[in-house]
Short mmCIF file of N, CA and C in Angstrom, two decimals:
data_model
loop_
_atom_site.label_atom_id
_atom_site.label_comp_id
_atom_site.label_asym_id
_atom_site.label_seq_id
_atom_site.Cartn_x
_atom_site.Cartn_y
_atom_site.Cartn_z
N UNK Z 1 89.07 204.97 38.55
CA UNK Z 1 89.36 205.33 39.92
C UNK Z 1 88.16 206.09 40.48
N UNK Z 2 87.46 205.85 41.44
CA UNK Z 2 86.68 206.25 42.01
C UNK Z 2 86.74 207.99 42.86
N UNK Z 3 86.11 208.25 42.84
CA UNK Z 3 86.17 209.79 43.71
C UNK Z 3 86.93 209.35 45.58
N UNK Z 4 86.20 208.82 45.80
CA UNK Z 4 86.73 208.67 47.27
C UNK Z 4 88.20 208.06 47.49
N UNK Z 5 88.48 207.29 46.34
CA UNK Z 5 90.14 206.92 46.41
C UNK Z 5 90.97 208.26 46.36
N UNK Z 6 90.58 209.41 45.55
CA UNK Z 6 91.43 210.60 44.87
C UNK Z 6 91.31 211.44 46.38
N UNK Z 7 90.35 211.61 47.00
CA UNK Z 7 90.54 212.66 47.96
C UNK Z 7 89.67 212.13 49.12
N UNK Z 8 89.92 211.50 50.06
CA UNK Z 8 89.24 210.83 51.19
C UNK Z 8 88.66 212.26 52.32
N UNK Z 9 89.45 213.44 52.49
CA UNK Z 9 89.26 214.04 53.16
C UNK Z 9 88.42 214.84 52.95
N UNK Z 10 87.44 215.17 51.77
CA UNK Z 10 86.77 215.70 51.09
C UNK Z 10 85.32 215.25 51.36
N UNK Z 11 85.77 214.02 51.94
CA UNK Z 11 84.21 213.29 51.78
C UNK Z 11 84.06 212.84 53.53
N UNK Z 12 83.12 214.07 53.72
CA UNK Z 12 83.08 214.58 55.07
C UNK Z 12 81.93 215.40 55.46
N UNK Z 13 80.95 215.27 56.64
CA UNK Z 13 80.58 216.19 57.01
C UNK Z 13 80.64 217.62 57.97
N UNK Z 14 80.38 218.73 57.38
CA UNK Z 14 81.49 219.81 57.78
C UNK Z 14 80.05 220.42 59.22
N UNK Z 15 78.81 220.19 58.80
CA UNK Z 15 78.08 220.99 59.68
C UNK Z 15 76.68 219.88 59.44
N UNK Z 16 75.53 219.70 60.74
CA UNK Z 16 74.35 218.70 60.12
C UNK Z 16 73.15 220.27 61.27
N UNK Z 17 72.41 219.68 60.49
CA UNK Z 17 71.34 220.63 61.37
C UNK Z 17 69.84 219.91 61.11
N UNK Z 18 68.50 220.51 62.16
CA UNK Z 18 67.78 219.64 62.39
C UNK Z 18 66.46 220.41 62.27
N UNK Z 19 65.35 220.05 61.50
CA UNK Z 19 64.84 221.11 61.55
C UNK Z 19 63.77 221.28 62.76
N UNK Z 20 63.55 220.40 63.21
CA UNK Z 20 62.77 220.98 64.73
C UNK Z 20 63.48 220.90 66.02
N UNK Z 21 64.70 221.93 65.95
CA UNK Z 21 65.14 221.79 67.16
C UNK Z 21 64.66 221.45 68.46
N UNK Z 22 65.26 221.22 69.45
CA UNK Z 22 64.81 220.55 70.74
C UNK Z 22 63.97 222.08 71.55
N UNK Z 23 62.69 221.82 71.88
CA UNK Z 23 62.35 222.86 72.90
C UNK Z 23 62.49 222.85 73.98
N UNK Z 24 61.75 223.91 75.26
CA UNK Z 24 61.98 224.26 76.40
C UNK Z 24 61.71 222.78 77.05
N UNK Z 25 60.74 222.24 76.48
CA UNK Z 25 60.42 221.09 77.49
C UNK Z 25 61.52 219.63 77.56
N UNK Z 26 62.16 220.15 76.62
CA UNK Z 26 62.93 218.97 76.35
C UNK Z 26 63.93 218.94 77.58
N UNK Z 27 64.16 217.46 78.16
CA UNK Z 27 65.50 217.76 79.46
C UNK Z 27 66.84 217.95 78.68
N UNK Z 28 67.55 218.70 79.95
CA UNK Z 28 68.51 218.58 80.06
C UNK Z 28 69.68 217.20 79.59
N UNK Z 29 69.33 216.49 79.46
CA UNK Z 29 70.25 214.94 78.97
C UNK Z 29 70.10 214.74 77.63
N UNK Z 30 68.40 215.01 77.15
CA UNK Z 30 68.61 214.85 75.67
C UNK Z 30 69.38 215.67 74.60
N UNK Z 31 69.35 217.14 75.72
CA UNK Z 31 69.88 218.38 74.59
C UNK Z 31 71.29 218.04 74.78
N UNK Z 32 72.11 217.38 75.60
CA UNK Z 32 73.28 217.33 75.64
C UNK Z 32 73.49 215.80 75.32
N UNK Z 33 72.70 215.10 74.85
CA UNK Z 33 73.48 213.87 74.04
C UNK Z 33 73.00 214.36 72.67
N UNK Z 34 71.91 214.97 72.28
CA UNK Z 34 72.49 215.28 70.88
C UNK Z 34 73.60 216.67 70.62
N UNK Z 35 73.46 217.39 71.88
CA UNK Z 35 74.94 218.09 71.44
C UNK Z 35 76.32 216.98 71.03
N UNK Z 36 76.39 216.08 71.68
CA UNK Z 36 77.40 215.72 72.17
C UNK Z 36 77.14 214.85 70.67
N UNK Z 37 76.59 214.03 69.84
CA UNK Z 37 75.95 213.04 68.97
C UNK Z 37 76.78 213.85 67.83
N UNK Z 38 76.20 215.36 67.70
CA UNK Z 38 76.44 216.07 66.43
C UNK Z 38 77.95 216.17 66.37
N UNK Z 39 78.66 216.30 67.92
CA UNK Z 39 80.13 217.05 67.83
C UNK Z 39 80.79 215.89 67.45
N UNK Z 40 80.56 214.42 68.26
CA UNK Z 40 81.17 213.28 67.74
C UNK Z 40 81.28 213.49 65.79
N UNK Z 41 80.08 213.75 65.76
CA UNK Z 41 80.16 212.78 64.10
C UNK Z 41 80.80 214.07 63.82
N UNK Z 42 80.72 215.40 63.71
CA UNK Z 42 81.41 216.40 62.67
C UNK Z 42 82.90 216.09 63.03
N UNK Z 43 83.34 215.65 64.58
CA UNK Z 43 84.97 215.53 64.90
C UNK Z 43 85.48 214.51 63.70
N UNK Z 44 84.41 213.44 63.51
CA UNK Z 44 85.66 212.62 62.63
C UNK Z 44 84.28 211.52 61.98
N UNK Z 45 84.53 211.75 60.78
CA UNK Z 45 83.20 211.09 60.10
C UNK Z 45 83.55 210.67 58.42
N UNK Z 46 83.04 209.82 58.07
CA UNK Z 46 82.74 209.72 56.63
C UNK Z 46 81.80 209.46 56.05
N UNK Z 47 81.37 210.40 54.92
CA UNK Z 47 80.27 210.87 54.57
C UNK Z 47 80.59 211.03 52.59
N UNK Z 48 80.44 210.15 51.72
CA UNK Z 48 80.17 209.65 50.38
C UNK Z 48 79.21 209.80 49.72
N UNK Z 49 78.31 210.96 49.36
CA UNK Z 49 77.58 210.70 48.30
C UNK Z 49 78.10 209.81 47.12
N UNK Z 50 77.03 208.88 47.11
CA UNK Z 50 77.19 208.05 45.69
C UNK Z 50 77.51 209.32 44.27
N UNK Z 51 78.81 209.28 43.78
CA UNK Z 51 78.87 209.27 42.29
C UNK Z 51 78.45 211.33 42.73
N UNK Z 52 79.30 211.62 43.68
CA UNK Z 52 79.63 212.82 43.92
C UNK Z 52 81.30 213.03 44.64
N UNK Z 53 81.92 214.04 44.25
CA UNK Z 53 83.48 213.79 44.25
C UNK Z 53 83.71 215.48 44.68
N UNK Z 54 82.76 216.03 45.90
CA UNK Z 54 82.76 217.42 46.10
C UNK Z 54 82.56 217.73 47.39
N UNK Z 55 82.99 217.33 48.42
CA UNK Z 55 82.97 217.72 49.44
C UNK Z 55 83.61 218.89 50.26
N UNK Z 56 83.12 219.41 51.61
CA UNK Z 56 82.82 218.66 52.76
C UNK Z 56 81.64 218.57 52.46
N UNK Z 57 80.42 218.34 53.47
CA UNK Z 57 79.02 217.83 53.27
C UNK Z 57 77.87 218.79 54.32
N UNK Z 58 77.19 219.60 54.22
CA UNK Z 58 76.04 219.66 55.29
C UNK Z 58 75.26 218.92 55.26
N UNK Z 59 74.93 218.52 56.34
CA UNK Z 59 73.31 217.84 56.18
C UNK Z 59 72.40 218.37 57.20
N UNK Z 60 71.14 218.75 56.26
CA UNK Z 60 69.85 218.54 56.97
C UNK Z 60 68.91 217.20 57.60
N UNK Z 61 68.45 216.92 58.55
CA UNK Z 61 67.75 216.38 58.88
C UNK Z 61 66.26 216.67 59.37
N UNK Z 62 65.35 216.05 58.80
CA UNK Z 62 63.97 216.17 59.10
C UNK Z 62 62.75 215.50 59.12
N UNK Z 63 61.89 215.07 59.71
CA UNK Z 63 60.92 213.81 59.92
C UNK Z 63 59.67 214.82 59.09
N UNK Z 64 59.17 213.59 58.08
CA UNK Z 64 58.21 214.31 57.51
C UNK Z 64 57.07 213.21 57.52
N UNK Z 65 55.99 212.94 58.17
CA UNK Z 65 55.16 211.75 57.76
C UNK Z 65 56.08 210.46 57.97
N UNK Z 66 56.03 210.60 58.74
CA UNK Z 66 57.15 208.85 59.18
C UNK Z 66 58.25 208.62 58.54
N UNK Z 67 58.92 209.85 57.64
CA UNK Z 67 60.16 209.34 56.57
C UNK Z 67 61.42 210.33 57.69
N UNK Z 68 62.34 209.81 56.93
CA UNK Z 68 63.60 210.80 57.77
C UNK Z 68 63.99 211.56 56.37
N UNK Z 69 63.67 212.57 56.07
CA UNK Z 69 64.72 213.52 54.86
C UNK Z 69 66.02 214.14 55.39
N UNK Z 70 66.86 213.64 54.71
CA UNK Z 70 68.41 214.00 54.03
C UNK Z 70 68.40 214.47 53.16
N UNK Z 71 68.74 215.83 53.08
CA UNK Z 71 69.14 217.19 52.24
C UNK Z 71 70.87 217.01 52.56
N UNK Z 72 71.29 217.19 51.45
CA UNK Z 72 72.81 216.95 51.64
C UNK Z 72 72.97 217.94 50.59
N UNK Z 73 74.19 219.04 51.44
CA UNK Z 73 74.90 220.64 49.78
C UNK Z 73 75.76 220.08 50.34
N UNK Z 74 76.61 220.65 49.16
CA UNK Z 74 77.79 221.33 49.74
C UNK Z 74 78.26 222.36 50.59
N UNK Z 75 79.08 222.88 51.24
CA UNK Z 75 79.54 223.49 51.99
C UNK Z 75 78.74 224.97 51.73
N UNK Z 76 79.11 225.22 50.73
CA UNK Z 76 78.82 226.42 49.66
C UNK Z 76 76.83 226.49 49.07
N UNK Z 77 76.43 225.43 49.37
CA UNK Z 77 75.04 225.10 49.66
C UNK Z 77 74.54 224.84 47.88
N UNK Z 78 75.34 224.41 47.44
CA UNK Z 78 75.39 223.36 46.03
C UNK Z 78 74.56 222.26 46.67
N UNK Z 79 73.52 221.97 45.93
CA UNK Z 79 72.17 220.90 46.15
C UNK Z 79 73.22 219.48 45.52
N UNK Z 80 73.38 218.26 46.48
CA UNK Z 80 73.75 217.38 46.56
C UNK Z 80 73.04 216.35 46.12
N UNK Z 81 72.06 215.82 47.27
CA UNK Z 81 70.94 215.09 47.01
C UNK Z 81 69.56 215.39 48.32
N UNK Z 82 68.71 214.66 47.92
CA UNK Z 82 67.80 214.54 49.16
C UNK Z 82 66.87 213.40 48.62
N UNK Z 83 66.85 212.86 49.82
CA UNK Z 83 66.51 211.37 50.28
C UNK Z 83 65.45 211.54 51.29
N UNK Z 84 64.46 210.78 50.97
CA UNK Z 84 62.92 210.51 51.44
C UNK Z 84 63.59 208.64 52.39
N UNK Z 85 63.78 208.89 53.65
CA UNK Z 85 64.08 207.71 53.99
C UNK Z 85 63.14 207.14 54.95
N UNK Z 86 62.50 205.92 54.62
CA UNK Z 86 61.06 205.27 55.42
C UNK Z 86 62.02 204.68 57.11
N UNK Z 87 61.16 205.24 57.82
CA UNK Z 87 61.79 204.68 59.32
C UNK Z 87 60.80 203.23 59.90
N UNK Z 88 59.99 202.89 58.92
CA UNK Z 88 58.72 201.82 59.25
C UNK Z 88 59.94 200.36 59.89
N UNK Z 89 61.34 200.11 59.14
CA UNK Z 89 62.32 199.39 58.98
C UNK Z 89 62.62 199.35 60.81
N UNK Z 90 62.93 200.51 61.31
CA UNK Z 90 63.60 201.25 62.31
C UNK Z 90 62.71 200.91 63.60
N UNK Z 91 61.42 201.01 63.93
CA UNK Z 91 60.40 201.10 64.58
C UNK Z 91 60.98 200.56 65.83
N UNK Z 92 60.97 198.67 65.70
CA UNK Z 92 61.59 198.12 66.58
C UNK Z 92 62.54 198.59 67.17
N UNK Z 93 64.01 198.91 66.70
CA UNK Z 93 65.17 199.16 67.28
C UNK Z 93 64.98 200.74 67.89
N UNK Z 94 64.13 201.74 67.20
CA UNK Z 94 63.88 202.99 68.32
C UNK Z 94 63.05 202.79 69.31
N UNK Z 95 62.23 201.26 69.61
CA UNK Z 95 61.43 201.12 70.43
C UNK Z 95 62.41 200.46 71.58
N UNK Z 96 63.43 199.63 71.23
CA UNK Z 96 64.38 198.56 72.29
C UNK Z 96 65.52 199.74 72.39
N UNK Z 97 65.67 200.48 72.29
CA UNK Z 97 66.91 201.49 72.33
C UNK Z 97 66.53 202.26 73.23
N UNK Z 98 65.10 202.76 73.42
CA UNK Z 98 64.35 203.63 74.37
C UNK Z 98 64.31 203.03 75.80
N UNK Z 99 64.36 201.64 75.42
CA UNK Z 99 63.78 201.09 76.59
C UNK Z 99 64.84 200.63 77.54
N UNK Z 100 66.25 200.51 76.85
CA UNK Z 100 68.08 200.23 77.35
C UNK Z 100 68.09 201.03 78.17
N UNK Z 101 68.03 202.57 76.79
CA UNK Z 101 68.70 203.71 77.15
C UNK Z 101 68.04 203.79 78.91
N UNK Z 102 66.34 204.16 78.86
CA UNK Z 102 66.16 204.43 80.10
C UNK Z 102 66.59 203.27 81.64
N UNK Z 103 66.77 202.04 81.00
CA UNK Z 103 66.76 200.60 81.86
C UNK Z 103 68.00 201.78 82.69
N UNK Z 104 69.25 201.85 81.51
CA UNK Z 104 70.55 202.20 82.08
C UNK Z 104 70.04 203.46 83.13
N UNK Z 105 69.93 204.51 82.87
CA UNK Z 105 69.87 206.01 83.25
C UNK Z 105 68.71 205.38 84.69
N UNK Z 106 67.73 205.03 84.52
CA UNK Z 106 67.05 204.55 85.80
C UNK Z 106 67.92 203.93 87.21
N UNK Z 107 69.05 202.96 86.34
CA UNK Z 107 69.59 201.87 87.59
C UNK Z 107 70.79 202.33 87.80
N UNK Z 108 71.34 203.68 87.06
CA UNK Z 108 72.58 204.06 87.12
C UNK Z 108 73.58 204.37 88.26
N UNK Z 109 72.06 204.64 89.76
CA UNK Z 109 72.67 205.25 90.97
C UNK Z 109 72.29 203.66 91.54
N UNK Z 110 71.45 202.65 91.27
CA UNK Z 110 71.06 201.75 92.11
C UNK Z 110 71.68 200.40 91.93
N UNK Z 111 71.99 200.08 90.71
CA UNK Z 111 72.44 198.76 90.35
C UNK Z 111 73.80 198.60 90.45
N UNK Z 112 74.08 197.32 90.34
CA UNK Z 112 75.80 196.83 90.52
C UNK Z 112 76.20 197.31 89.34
N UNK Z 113 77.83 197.68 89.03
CA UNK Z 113 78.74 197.91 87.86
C UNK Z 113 77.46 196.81 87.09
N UNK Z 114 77.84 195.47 87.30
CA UNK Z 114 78.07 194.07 86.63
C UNK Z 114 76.24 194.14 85.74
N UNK Z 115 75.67 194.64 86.53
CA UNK Z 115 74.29 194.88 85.58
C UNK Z 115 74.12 195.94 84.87
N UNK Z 116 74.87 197.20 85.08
CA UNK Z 116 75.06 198.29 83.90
C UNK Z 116 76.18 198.00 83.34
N UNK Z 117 76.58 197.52 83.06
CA UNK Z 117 77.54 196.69 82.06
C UNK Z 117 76.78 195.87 81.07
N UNK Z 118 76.49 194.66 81.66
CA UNK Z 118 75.18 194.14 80.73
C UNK Z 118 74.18 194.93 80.03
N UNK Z 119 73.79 195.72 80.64
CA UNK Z 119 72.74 196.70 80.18
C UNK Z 119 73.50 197.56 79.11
N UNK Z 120 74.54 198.17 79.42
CA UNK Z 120 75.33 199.05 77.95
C UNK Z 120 76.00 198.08 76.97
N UNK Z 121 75.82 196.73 77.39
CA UNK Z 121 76.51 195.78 76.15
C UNK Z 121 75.18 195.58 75.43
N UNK Z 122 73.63 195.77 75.90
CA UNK Z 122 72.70 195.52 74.95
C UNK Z 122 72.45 196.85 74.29
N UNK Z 123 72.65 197.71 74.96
CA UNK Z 123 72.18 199.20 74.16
C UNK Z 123 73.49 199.09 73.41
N UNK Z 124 74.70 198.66 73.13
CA UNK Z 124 75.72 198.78 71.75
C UNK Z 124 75.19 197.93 71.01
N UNK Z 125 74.33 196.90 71.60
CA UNK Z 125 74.30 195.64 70.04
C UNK Z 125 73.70 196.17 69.76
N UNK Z 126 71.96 196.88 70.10
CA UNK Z 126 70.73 197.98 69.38
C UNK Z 126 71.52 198.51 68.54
N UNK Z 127 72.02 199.09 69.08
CA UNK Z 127 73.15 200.65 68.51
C UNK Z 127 74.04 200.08 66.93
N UNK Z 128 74.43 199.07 67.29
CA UNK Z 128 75.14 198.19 65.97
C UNK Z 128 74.14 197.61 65.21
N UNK Z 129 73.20 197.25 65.45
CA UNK Z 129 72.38 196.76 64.31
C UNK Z 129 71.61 198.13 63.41
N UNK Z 130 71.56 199.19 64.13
CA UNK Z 130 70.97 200.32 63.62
C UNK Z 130 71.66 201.02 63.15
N UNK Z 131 73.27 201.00 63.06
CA UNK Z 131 73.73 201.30 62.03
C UNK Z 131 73.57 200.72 61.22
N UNK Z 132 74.45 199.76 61.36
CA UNK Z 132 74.18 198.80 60.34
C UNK Z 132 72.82 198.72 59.30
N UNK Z 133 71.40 198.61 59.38
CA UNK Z 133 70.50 199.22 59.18
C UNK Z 133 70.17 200.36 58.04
N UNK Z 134 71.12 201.21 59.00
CA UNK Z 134 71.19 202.97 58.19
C UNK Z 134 72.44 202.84 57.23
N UNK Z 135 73.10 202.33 57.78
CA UNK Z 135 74.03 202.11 56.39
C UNK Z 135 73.85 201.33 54.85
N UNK Z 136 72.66 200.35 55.55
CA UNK Z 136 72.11 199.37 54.13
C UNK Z 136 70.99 200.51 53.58
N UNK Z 137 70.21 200.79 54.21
CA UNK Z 137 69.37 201.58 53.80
C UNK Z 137 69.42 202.99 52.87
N UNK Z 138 71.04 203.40 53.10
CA UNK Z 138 71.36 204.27 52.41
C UNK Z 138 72.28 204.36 51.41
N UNK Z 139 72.70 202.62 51.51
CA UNK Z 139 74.18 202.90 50.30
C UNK Z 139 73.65 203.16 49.02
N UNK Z 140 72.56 203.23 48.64
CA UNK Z 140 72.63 203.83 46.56
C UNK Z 140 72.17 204.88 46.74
N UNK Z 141 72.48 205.86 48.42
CA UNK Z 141 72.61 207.20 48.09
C UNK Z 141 73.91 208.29 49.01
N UNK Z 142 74.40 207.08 49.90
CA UNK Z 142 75.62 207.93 50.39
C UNK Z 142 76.26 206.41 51.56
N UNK Z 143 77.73 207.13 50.58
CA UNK Z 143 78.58 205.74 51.78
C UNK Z 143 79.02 206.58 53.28
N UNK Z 144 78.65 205.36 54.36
CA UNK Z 144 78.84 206.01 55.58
C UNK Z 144 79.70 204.88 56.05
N UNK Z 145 80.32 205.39 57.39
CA UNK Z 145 81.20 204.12 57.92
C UNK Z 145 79.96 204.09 59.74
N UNK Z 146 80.87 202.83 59.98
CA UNK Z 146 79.94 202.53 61.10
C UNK Z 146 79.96 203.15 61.71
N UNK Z 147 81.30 204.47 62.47
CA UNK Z 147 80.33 205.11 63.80
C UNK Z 147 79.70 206.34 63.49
N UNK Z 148 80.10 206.71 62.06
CA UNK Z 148 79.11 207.96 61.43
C UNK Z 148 77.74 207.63 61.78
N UNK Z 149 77.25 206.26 61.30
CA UNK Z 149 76.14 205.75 61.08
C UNK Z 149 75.37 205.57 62.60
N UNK Z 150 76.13 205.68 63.72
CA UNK Z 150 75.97 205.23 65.18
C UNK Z 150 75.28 206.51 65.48
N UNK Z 151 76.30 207.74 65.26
CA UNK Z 151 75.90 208.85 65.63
C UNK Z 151 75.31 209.12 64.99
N UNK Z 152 74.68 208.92 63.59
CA UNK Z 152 73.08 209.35 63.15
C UNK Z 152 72.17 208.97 63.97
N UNK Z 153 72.46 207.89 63.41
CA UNK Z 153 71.34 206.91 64.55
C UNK Z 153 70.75 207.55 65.70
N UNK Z 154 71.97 208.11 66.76
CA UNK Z 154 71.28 208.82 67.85
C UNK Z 154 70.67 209.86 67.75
N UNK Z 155 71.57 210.66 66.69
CA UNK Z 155 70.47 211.95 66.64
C UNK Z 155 68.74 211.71 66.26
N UNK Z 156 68.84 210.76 65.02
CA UNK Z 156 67.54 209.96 64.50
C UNK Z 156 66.30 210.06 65.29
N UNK Z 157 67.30 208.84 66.70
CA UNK Z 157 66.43 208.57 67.63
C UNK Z 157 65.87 209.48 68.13
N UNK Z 158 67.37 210.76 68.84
CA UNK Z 158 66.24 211.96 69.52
C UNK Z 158 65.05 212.77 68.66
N UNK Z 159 65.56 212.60 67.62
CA UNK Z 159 64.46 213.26 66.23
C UNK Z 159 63.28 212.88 66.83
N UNK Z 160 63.37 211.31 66.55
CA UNK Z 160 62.16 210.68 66.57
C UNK Z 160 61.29 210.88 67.96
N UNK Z 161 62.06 210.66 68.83
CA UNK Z 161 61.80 210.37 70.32
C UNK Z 161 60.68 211.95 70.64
N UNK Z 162 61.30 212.70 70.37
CA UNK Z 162 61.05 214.53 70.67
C UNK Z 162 59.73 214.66 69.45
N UNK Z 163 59.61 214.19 68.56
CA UNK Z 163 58.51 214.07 67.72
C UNK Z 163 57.60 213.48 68.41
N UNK Z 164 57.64 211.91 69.23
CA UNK Z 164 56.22 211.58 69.16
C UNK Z 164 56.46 212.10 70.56
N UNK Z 165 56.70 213.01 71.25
CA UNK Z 165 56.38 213.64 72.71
C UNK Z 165 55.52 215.15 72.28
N UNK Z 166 55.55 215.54 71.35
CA UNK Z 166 55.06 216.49 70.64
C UNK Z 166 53.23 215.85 70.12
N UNK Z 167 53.12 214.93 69.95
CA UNK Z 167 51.76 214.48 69.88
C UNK Z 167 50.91 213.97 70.50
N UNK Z 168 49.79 214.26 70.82
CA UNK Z 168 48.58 214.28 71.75
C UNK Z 168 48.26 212.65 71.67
N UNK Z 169 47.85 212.16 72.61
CA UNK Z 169 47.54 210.74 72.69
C UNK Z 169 46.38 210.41 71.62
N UNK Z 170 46.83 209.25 70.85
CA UNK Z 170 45.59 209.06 70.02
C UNK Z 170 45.82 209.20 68.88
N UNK Z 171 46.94 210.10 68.34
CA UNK Z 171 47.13 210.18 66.88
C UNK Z 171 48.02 209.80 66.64
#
């Protein structure tokens, strides 16, 4: 019998944190979709370390040299695992996700329903393949379900997004 059959509610994340929080320059929309990103996934999430049976879960998140690190304790800050995860995979879909997200937020006061509709049915397929994605990429080190994996994803993105706004043209 597996750990996650014996106690499902266990295998959860209780708190995630980031290590370069958002600064002054950052707008107003990004700090409140990753507020809003983090509260989704802690409201209702599943979160499996492989061949760990000890939950709830913190996680750290952090971009180090093009990788995403996952530091995962326990509650109690018992060392879980940590994962060196390559985003080289990702590139594309944070590049077409950037480009939805703003299509939408640009035409939001100008366009018909019927074209921001279209437009948020392509930013969910992005959005579904990048879970999807993060979920392959991580199962031989933690089982996630798809909208856990959605709302990483976004935070990911702002990770990423707020990183390369932080670097000088050229590097």
């Amino acid at each position: 019998m597996s750990c996650m059959s014996s106690t499902p509610s266990r295998f959860r994340l209780s708190a995630i944190s980031l290590e370069r929080p958002f600064n002054r320059r950052t707008d107003a929309a990004k700090k409140h979709e990753h507020a809003v990103a983090i509260s989704d996934v802690l409201h209702n999430n599943r979160f499996a370390p492989v061949e760990h049976c000890g939950g709830p879960y913190r996680l750290h998140l952090e971009l180090v040299v093009r990788r995403l690190v996952l530091t995962v304790t326990t509650e109690n800050g018992a060392p879980v695992l940590c994962h060196h995860l390559s985003l080289t995979s990702f590139r594309r879909l944070f590049g077409d996700y950037r480009i939805v997200c703003e299509s939408f937020a640009n035409g939001a006061t100008r366009l018909p329903p019927g074209r921001l509709e279209a437009i948020d049915m392509g930013r969910r397929a992005i959005h579904n393949e990048a879970s999807a994605l993060l979920r392959e990429r991580l199962m031989s080190k933690v089982e996630i379900d798809q909208e856990t994996a959605r709302r990483l994803f976004t935070l990911i993105h702002l990770m990423v997004s707020q990183n390369t706004k932080l670097r000088s043209p050229g590097t």
